[in-house]
Tab-separated table of C-alpha atoms in Angstrom:
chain	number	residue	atom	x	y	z
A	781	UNK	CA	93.843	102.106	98.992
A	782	UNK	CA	92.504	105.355	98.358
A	783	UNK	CA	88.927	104.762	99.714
A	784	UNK	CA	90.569	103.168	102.285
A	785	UNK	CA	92.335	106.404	103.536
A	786	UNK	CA	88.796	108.241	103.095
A	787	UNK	CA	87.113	105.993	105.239
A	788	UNK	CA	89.620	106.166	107.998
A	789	UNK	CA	89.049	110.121	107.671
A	790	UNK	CA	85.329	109.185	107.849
A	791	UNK	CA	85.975	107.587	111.425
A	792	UNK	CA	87.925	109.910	112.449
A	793	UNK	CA	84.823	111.985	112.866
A	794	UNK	CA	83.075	109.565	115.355
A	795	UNK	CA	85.965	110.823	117.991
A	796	UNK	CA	84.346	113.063	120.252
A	797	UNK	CA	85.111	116.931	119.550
A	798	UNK	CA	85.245	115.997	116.093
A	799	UNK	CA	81.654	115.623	115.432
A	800	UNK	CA	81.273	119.027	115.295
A	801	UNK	CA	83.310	122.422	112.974
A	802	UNK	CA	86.397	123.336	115.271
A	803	UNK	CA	85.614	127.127	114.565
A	804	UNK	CA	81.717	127.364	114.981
A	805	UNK	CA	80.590	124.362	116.286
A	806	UNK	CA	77.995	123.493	113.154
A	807	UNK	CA	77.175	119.660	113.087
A	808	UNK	CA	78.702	117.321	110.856
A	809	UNK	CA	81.919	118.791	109.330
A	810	UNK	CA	82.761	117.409	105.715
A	811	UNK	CA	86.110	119.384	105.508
A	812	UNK	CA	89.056	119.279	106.922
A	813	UNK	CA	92.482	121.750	107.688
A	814	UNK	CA	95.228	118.670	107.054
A	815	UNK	CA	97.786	121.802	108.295
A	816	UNK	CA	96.183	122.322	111.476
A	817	UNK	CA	94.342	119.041	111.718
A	818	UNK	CA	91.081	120.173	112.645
A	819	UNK	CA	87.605	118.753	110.989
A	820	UNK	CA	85.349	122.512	109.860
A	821	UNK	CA	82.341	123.015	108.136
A	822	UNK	CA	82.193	124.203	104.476
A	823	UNK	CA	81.601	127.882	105.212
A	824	UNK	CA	84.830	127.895	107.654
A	825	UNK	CA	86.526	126.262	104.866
A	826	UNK	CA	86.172	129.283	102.831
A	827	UNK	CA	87.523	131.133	105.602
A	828	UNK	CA	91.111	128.958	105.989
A	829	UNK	CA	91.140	129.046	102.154
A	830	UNK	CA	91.868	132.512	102.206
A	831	UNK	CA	95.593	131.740	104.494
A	832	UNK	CA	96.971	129.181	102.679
A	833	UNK	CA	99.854	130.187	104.591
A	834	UNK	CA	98.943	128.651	107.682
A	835	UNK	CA	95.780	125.797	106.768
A	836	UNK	CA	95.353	123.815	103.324
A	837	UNK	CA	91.467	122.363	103.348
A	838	UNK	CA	90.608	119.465	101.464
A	839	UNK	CA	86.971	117.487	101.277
A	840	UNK	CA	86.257	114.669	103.637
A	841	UNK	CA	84.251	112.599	101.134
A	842	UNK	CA	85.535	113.678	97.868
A	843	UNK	CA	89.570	114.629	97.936
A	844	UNK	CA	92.569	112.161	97.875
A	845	UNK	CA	93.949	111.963	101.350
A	846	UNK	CA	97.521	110.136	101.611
A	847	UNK	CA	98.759	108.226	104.380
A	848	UNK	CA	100.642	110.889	105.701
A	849	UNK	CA	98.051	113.627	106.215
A	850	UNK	CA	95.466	110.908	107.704
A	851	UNK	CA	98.083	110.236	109.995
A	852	UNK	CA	98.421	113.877	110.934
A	853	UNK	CA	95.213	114.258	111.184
A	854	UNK	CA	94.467	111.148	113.883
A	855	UNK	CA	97.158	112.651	115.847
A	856	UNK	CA	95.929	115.582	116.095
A	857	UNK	CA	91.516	116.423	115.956
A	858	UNK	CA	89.670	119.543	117.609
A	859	UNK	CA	90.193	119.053	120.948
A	860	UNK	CA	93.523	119.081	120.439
A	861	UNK	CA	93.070	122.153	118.269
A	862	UNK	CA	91.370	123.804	121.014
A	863	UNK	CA	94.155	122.802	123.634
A	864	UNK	CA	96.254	124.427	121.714
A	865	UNK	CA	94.991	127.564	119.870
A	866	UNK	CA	92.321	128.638	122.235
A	867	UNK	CA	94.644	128.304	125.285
A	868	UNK	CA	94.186	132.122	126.200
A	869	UNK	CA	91.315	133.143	125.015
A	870	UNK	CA	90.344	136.675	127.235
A	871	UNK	CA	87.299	136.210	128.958
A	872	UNK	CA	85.635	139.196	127.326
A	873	UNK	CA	86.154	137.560	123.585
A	874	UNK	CA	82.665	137.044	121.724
A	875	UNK	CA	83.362	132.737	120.373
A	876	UNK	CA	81.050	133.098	117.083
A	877	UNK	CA	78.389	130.584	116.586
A	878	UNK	CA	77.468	128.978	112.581
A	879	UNK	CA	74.883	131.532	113.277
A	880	UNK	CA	77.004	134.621	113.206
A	881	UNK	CA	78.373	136.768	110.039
A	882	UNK	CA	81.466	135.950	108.130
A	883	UNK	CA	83.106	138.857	109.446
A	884	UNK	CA	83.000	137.550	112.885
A	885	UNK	CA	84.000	134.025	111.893
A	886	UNK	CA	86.922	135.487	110.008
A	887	UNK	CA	88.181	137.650	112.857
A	888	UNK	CA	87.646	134.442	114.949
A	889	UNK	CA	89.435	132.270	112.714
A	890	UNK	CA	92.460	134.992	111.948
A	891	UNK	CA	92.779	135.440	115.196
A	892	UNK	CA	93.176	131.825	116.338
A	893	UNK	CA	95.495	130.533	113.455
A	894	UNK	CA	97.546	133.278	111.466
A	895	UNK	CA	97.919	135.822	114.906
A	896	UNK	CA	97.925	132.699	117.123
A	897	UNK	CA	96.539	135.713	119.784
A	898	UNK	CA	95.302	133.163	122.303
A	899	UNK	CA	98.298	131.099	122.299
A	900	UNK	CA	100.752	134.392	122.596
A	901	UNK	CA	98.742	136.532	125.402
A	902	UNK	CA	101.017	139.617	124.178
A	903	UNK	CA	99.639	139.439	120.621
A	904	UNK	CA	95.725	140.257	122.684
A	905	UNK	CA	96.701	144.023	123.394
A	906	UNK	CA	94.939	145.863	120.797
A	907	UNK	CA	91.458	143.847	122.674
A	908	UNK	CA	92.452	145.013	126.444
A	909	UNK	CA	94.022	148.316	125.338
A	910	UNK	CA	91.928	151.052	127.040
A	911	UNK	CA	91.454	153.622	124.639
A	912	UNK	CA	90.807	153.368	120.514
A	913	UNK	CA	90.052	156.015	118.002
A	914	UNK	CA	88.532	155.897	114.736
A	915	UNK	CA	86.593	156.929	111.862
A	916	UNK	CA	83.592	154.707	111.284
A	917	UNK	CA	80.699	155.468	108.685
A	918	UNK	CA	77.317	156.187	110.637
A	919	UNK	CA	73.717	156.240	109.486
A	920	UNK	CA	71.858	159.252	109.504
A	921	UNK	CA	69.479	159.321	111.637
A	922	UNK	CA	66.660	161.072	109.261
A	923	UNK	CA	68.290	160.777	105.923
A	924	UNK	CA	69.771	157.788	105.880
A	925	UNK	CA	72.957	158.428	104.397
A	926	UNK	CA	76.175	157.175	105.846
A	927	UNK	CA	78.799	160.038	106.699
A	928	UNK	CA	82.494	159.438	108.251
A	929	UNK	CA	81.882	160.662	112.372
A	930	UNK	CA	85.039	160.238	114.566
A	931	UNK	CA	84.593	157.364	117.603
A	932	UNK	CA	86.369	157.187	120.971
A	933	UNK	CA	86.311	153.820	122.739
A	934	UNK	CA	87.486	154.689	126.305
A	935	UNK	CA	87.878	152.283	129.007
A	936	UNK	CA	88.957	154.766	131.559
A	937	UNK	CA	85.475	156.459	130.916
A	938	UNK	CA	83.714	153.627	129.954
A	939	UNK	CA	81.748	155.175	126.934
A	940	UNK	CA	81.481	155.122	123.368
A	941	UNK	CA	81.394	158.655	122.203
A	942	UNK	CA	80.895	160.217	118.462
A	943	UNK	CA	81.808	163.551	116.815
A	944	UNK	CA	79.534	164.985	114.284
A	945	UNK	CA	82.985	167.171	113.237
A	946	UNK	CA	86.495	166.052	113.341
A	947	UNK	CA	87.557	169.137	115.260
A	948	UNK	CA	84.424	168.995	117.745
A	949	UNK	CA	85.608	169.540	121.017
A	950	UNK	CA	82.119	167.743	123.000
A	951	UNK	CA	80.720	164.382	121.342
A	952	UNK	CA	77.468	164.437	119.893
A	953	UNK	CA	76.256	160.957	121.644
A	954	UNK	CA	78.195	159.479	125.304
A	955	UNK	CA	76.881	155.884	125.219
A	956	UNK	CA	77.760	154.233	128.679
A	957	UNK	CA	79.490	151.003	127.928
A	958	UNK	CA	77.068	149.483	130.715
A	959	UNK	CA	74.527	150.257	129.122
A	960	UNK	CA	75.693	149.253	125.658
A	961	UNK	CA	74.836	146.554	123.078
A	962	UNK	CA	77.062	146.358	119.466
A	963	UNK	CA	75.977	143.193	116.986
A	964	UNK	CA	77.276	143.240	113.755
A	965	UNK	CA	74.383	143.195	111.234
A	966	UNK	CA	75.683	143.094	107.839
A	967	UNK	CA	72.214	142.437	106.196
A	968	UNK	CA	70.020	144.653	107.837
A	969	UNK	CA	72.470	147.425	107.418
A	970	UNK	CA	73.338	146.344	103.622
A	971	UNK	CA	77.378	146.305	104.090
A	972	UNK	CA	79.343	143.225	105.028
A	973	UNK	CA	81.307	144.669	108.373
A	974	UNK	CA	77.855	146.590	109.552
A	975	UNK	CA	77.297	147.270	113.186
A	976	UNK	CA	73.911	147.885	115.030
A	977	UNK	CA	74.782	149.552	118.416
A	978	UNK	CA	71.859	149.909	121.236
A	979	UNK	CA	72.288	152.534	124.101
A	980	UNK	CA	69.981	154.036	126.554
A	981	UNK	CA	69.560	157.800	125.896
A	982	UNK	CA	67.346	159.868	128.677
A	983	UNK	CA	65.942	156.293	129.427
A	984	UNK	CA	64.736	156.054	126.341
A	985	UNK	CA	66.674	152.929	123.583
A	986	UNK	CA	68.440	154.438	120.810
A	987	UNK	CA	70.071	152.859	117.814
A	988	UNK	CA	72.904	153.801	115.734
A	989	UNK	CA	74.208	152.105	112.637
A	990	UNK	CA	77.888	151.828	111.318
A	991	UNK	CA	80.368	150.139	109.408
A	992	UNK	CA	83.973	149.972	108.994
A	993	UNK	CA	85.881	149.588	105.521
A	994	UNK	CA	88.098	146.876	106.314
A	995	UNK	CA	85.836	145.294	109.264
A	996	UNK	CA	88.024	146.643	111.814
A	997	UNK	CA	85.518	147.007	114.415
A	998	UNK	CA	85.175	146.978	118.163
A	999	UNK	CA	84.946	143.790	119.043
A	1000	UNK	CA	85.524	143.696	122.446
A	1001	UNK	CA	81.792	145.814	122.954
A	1002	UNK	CA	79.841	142.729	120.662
A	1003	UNK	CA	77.838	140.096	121.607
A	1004	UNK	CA	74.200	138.839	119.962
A	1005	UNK	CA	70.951	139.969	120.452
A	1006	UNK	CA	68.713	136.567	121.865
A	1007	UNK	CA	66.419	136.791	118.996
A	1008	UNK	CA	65.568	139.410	116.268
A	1009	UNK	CA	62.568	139.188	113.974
A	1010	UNK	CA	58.843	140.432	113.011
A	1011	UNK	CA	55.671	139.789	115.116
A	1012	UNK	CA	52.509	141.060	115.725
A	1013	UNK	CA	51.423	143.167	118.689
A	1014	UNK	CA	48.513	144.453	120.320
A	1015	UNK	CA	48.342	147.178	123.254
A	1016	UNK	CA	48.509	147.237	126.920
A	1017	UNK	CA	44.492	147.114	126.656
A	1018	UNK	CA	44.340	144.504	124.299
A	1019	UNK	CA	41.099	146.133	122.668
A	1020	UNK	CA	43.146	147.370	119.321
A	1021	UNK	CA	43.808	145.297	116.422
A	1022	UNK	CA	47.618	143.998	116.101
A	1023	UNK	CA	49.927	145.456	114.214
A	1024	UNK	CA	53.004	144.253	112.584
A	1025	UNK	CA	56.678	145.569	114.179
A	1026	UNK	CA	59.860	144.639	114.266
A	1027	UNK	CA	61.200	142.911	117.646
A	1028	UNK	CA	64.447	142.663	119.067
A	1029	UNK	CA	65.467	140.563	122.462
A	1030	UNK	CA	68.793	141.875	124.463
A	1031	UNK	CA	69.475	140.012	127.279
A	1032	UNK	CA	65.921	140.617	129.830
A	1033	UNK	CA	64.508	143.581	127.203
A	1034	UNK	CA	62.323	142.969	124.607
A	1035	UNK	CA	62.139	145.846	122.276
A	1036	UNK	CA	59.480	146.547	119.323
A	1037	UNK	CA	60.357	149.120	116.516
A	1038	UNK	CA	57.908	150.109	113.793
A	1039	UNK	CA	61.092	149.383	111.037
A	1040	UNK	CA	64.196	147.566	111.396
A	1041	UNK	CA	66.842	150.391	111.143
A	1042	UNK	CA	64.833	152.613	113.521
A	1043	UNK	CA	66.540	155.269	115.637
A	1044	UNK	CA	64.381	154.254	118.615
A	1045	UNK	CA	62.592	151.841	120.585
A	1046	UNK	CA	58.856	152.819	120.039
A	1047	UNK	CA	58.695	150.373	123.110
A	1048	UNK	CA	59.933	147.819	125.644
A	1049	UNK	CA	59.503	145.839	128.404
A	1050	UNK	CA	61.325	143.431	130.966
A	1051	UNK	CA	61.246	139.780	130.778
A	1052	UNK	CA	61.920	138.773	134.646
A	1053	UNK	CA	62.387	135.018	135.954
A	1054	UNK	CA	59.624	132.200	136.552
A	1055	UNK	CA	60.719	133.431	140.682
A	1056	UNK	CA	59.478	136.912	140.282
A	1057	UNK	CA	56.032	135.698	138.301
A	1058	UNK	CA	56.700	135.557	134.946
A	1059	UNK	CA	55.479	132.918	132.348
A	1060	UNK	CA	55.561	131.920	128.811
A	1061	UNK	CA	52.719	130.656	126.821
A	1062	UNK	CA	52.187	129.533	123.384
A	1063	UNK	CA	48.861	130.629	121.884
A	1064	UNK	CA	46.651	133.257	122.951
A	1065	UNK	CA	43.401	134.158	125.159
A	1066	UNK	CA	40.196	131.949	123.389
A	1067	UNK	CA	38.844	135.870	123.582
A	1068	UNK	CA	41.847	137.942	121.693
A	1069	UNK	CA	40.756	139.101	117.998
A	1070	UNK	CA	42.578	141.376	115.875
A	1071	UNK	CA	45.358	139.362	114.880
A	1072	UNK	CA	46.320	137.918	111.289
A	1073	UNK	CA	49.420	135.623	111.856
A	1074	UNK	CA	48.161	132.488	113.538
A	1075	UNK	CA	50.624	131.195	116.002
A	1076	UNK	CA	49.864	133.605	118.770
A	1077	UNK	CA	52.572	133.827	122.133
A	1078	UNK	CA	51.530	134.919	125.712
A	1079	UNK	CA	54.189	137.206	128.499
A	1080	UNK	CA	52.451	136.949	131.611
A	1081	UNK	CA	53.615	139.278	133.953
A	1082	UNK	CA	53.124	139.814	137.892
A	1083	UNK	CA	51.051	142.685	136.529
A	1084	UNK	CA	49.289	141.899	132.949
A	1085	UNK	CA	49.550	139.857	129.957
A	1086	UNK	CA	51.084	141.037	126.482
A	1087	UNK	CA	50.113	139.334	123.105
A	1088	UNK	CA	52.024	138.570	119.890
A	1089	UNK	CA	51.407	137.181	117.043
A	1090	UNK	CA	54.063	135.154	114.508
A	1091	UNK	CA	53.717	134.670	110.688
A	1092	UNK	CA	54.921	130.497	111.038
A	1093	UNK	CA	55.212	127.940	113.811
A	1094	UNK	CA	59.004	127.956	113.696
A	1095	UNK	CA	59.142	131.826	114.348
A	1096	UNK	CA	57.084	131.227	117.386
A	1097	UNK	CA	59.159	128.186	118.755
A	1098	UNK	CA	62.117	130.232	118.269
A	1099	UNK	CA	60.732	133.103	120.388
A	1100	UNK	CA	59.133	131.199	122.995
A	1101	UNK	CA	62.609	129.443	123.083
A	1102	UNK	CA	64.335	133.256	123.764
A	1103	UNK	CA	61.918	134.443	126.321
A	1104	UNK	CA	62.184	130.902	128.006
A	1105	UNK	CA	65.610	131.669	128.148
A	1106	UNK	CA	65.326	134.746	130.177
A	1107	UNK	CA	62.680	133.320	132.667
A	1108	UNK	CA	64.540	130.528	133.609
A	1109	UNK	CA	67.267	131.990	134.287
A	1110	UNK	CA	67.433	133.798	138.089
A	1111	UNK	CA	67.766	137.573	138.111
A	1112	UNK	CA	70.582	139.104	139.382
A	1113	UNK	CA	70.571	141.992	141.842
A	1114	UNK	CA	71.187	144.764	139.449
A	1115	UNK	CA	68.343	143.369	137.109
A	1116	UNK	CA	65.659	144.168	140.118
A	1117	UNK	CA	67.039	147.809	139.403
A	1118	UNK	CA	66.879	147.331	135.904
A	1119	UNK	CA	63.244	145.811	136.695
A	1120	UNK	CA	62.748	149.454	138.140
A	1121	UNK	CA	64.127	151.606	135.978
A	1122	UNK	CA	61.210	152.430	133.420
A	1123	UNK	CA	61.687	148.642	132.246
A	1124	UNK	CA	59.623	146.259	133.714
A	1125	UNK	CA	57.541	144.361	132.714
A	1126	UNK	CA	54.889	145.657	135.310
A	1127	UNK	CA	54.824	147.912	137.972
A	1128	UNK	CA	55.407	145.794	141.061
A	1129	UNK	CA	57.464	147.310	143.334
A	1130	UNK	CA	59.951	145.304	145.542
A	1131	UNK	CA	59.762	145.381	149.586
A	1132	UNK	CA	61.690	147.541	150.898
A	1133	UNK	CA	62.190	149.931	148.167
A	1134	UNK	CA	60.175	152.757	146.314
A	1135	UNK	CA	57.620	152.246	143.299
A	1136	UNK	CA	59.301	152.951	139.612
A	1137	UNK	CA	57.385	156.365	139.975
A	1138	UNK	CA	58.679	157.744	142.482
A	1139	UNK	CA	56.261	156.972	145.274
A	1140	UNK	CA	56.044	154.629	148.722
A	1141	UNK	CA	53.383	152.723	146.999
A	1142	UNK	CA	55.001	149.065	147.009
A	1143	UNK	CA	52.578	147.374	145.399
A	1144	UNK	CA	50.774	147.967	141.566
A	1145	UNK	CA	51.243	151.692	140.704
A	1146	UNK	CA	48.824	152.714	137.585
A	1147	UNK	CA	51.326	155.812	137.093
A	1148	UNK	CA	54.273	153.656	136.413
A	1149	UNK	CA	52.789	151.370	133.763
A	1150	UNK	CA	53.445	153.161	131.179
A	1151	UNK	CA	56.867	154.015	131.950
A	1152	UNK	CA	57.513	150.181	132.542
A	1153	UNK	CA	56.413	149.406	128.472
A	1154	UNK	CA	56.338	152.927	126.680
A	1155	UNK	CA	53.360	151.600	124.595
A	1156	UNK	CA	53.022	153.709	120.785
A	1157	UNK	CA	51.056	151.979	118.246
């Protein structure tokens, strides 16, 4: 009887929605919330372990299931889940991936299950409120130490903005929200609730790096970077060797940094659509020397080419996968500014409207290249 009740758990999981963890979406499930009646994977069943008060997990395969909780469970499944508890989800709210941290799966789950926030759209105000305050630890930019700075999350002004002093009357950084990239990086950073955030300061990318005690974040400024990772480079020229650097993708820019916690970009450049001429290529010109990692990756631009290098064949697919992404998909209108605003990926102009450096010239400009991909070794 008891295998029995297993196996009709077992098919349970053949229902569509099922197939796959109600809170992150990672293939194959072998747990199961017989509370809430949804089918999770095992690290999102560490997650409802810790509010017994609301979901009690037991094993697919392994635990005794009685006839009662099967039966709960048939009636019940992730869609339904989803009907249910992500009802109201604000449009704005980052849905972590099995690929995200535990702090954002937590937040995720909390805030589906024990707040019930998307079911009760007055529980969502601290998300939408316009203004928060806080005290956040923050990396030092040369000596790497962490020190409390005061933040100021204003919609009305739509910046971030830090004090080096609690009684500072002007902010030491005003980091327009537009402008403005926050993924948590608990491993890079070395704390669990660690947050990466990328601005543009004097056209220029600048990091920061934070954390809060308790995780309480922002989450509402958060979303993932496309792909982060090592490769090798060589210059604009192509006639230096490569050199190893840290890469991050955001959206259409491609940023290099000579070490991961860098304060700034030591370069970057615009990955436009297949329309506007650009192109993805695995390998490398027969010709290119210089490089040690084998599995070489090709940007062409309307302009020029620029080489990389990765150490194995799955980095590459992985990247070529990324900057895939972003050609295929069709710019929008304020990316052709973006385009133009010292980020390109060359230095076509666009009819109609003035050359990145300043000048009528629509067509290649050799003065703008180097504002387009701020090459440094």
């Amino acid at each position: 009887m008891a295998k029995e009740r297993r196996r009709a758990v077992l098919e349970l999981l053949q229902r569509p929605g099922n197939e796959r963890c109600a809170d992150c979406g990672a293939p194959d499930p072998d747990w199961a919330s017989y509370t809430l009646g949804v089918f999770i994977c095992l690290s999102c069943s560490g997650i409802h372990r810790n509010i017994p008060q609301v979901s009690k997990v037991k094993s697919i395969r392994l635990d005794a299931w009685d006839e009662a909780q099967v039966e709960f469970m048939a009636c019940h499944g992730n869609d339904a889940s989803r009907a249910k508890f992500e009802s109201k989800v604000p449009s704005f709210y980052y849905r972590p991936t099995l690929s995200d941290c535990q702090l954002l799966r937590e937040q995720w789950i909390r805030a589906k299950y024990e707040r019930q926030e998307f079911i009760y759209p007055e529980k969502q105000e601290p998300y939408s409120a316009g203004y928060r305050e806080g005290f956040l630890w923050k990396r030092g930019r040369d000596n790497g130490q962490f020190l409390s700075r005061k933040f100021v999350l204003t919609e009305r002004e739509g910046a971030l903005k830090y004090f080096n002093r609690n009684d500072a009357k002007e902010p030491k950084a005003v980091m327009k929200i537009e402008h403005l990239n926050a993924t948590f990086q608990p491993a890079k950073i070395g704390h669990p609730h660690g947050l990466q955030v990328t601005y543009l300061k004097d056209n220029s990318t600048r990091n920061i790096f934070i954390y809060h005690e308790d995780g309480k974040l922002v989450p509402k400024l958060s979303r993932n970077y496309l792909k982060e990772g090592y490769m090798e480079k060589t210059g604009p020229k192509q006639t230096e060797g490569f050199r190893k650097r840290w890469f991050t993708m955001d959206d259409r820019r491609l940023m290099y940094f000579k070490d991961p916690l860098d304060a700034f970009a030591r370069g970057e450049v615009f990955i436009g659509s297949k329309e506007s001429g650009y192109t993805v290529l695995r390998g490398l010109p027969p010709s290119t020397q210089g490089h040690h990692w084998p599995h070489g990756i090709t940007i062409v631009t309307p302009d020029r080419k620029f080489l990389f290098a990765c150490e194995t064949e799955s980095d590459q697919r992985e990247w070529v996968a990324a900057f895939q992404k972003a050609v295929d998909r069709p710019m929008l209108p304020q990316e052709y500014a973006g385009e133009q605003d010292g980020l390109g990926g060359g230095s076509r102009g666009l009819p109609g409207l003035p050359a990145p450096c300043g000048c009528d010239n629509a067509g290649p400009c050799s003065i703008a290249v180097e504002a387009h991909f701020k090459h440094k070794p």
